[in-house]
Amino acid sequence: MASYILRRLFFLIFVLFGISVIVFGIMMSFGPERRAAAYITTPQQINAIPEIIKTYGLDDPFVIQYVRWIKEISKGNFGWSRYGAMPVWDALLTYLPITIELNLFAAPLTIILGIWLGTRAGIHKNTFIDHVTRITSVIGWSLPTFLFGLILLMVFYGLTQWFPPGVLDDKFIREIIQHPDRFTAYTGMYTVDGILNNRWDITLNALRHLVLPVMTQVVVVVAVLVRVMRSSMIEEMSKEFVLTARAKGASERTVNLLHVKKNALIPAVTVAGWLVALSLQGSIAVEIIFNRPGIGQWTAASAIALEMAPVMGMCVFLAIVYLTTNLIIDILYAVIDPRIRLE
Amino acid sequence: MAKVIEIKDVNTNFYTYEGIIKALDSVSLTIDHGSTFGLVGESGCGKSVTARSIMRIVQEPGKIESGKILFYPDPNKNGEGVDLLQKPESYMRDLRGDKISMIFQEPNSALNPIFTIGFQISESLLFHRKKELCQSVVDDLGKTGNGLFIPLSALLKKIYEIGARNPEALLLGLFSRIPILKRWDRLLKKKALNRSIELIDDLGIPNPQEVVKLYPHNLSGGMKQRVVIAIALACHPVLLIADEATSNLDVTIQAQILNLLKELKKKEISSVLLITHDLGVVAHTCDRVGVMYAGQLCEVADVRDIFENPRHPYTSALLGSVPKLLQKKTLQSIEGNVPNLVNPPEGCRFHPRCQYKTDICSEKAPPMEEVGTNHSVACYHHLSG
């Protein structure tokens, strides 16, 4: 197992190389002028474009520019993010925790809820429970994120003031800015930092801000998992080993929750892993509606402004996320299914 | 001879989109203690449904509509049988795998792919023999020098004594939820695993200690079928149902398994219901034979009578369609097709394919009639002996 993981991590280097070439190639398909435009901020600088191209070597051959880019990256320099007004690496460290914080709560909830509901719906196929689960999950799935988020915001903030948007109450933010020595940002996630700094009031407040975005994220995403788990349960329930188990004298509960469910989990694990990887690129709608400056907002804004550096950085980051998720899924497969051996 | 099971007028229907499939239509048969009853017929004639109806494991959308399945567990105590169709599900759960068990057709899919062989066999023991297993663990713990820490050993002994008295005790369920004591049943599982090893050793699986740690995909088809048999035999059933147990195996393995079943029948189990479409297997193993056609039983007789003196036209046609070693003529087949069970033919279900049919055949279903010693047939024009 350990050697398998090491080997997979080793191959990651080659995959990353491939991805970086592709991403860089796409970026290079823009002309040097277009890329130089990202450096100018005022109309007066337009005349400076040829100079910028020359200084930064934007019309050099592909290989040279690529090697230059890789060299800078290996030094930790991912470039400058104009939207964030800071280096890309710092921007990533600033925005990413906010997205991760959301998924830290949304992902386990989605997986637990999705598998639980899917299992129940599968066992009680075509009964009231099944219909209710399916109808609700389809409604959740087909409601646009922004609409559902806005409705939640209207009810729980507009009408009742229970769960405000944003990341933290203003008074706490002010306190943190004014006394940086009292509150250390270990992770950038206020819920976790609050505990680490022994400031439970901040953690609780951050959690209050998280309720609505987490709810939106879960409701929108969970339907996929419910459907996969349900159909996988139904498929496994018709297999012959179920009859063997029943003929052995197993109770309905043992048959469904041990024999069937463990088999049915195999496809669900793939979907769950994929959903988590997908949410790590940040849901733009959730982040904008609930005013959480996460990585989705940042990537979208950077891409619109054609900022090469952040987009490339993001691509490399997402590649790493997807590859690690795939590795984790493969390991989980081997844990659940003995037929799959990691070699 | 004492009966072990008596099926009376059982009807089982499947509710599908095309309509109601009458898979079993008033099937009645009796199996004696100590005998092997062969049930033969074409695919889809209701053999497996009969077996599953006996165990009440007919899958959705099937439903047993009416009839009686009387079970007489003890050959020495003649009396009223237990009607399995009237019993609650919990009674059936205790019965399945213990008193009545079943070997399935397809060993490749009959085993759960993600559990070890050892787990799948011990499961059956853990369902039905928990009490005995707990008792034997208590006996083991009583002996000194088992290498366990003494207070722990005393505590474990107490727990297993509870288990030996009442395996369903609530206290045991509670223990399973307490973190340190959660694993109290480890010795129990080990005991069950050891029993499983003995069991598959008896069935001629080489290297049983290693095999219990393997998964189904590591074994060959014949080995898997032996494991399936081991699961069925784990609790020494009174009635063993073998549903096409050898159909998907190659001939040498088939012969091995059949001889194994024959041998086991002498030592371990009382009676066998053997379901097959292979008449050679029937001749080799059975005492009595029932022939099924389209959800109905058409002839029941001792095995010699069936082969030497078939009375039902279908039985005779079925025998005629078996290739023989010294056959000179072309092989005979039965004209026509198996009827659709959503709309079975009126009267005798075989009449559209029968060469002896008359008007009455399409009007009224023939009743089961005694035509010789222990030989009954459902036909108006049964062939004379």
Coordinates of C-alpha atoms in Angstrom, one line a residue, chain A residues 30-39 49 53 58 304-306 308:
Chain A
F30 CA -3.1 34.9 -26.6
G31 CA -0.8 37.3 -28.3
P32 CA 2.0 39.0 -26.5
E33 CA 0.2 42.4 -26.6
R34 CA -2.9 40.9 -25.0
R35 CA -0.8 39.4 -22.2
A36 CA 1.2 42.6 -21.8
A37 CA -2.1 44.5 -21.3
A38 CA -2.4 42.8 -17.9
Y39 CA 0.5 44.8 -16.6
I49 CA 3.3 47.9 -24.2
I53 CA 6.8 42.8 -24.0
L58 CA 6.6 37.9 -23.9
I304 CA -12.7 38.0 -16.3
A305 CA -9.8 40.4 -16.1
L306 CA -7.6 38.0 -18.0
M308 CA -2.7 35.1 -16.4

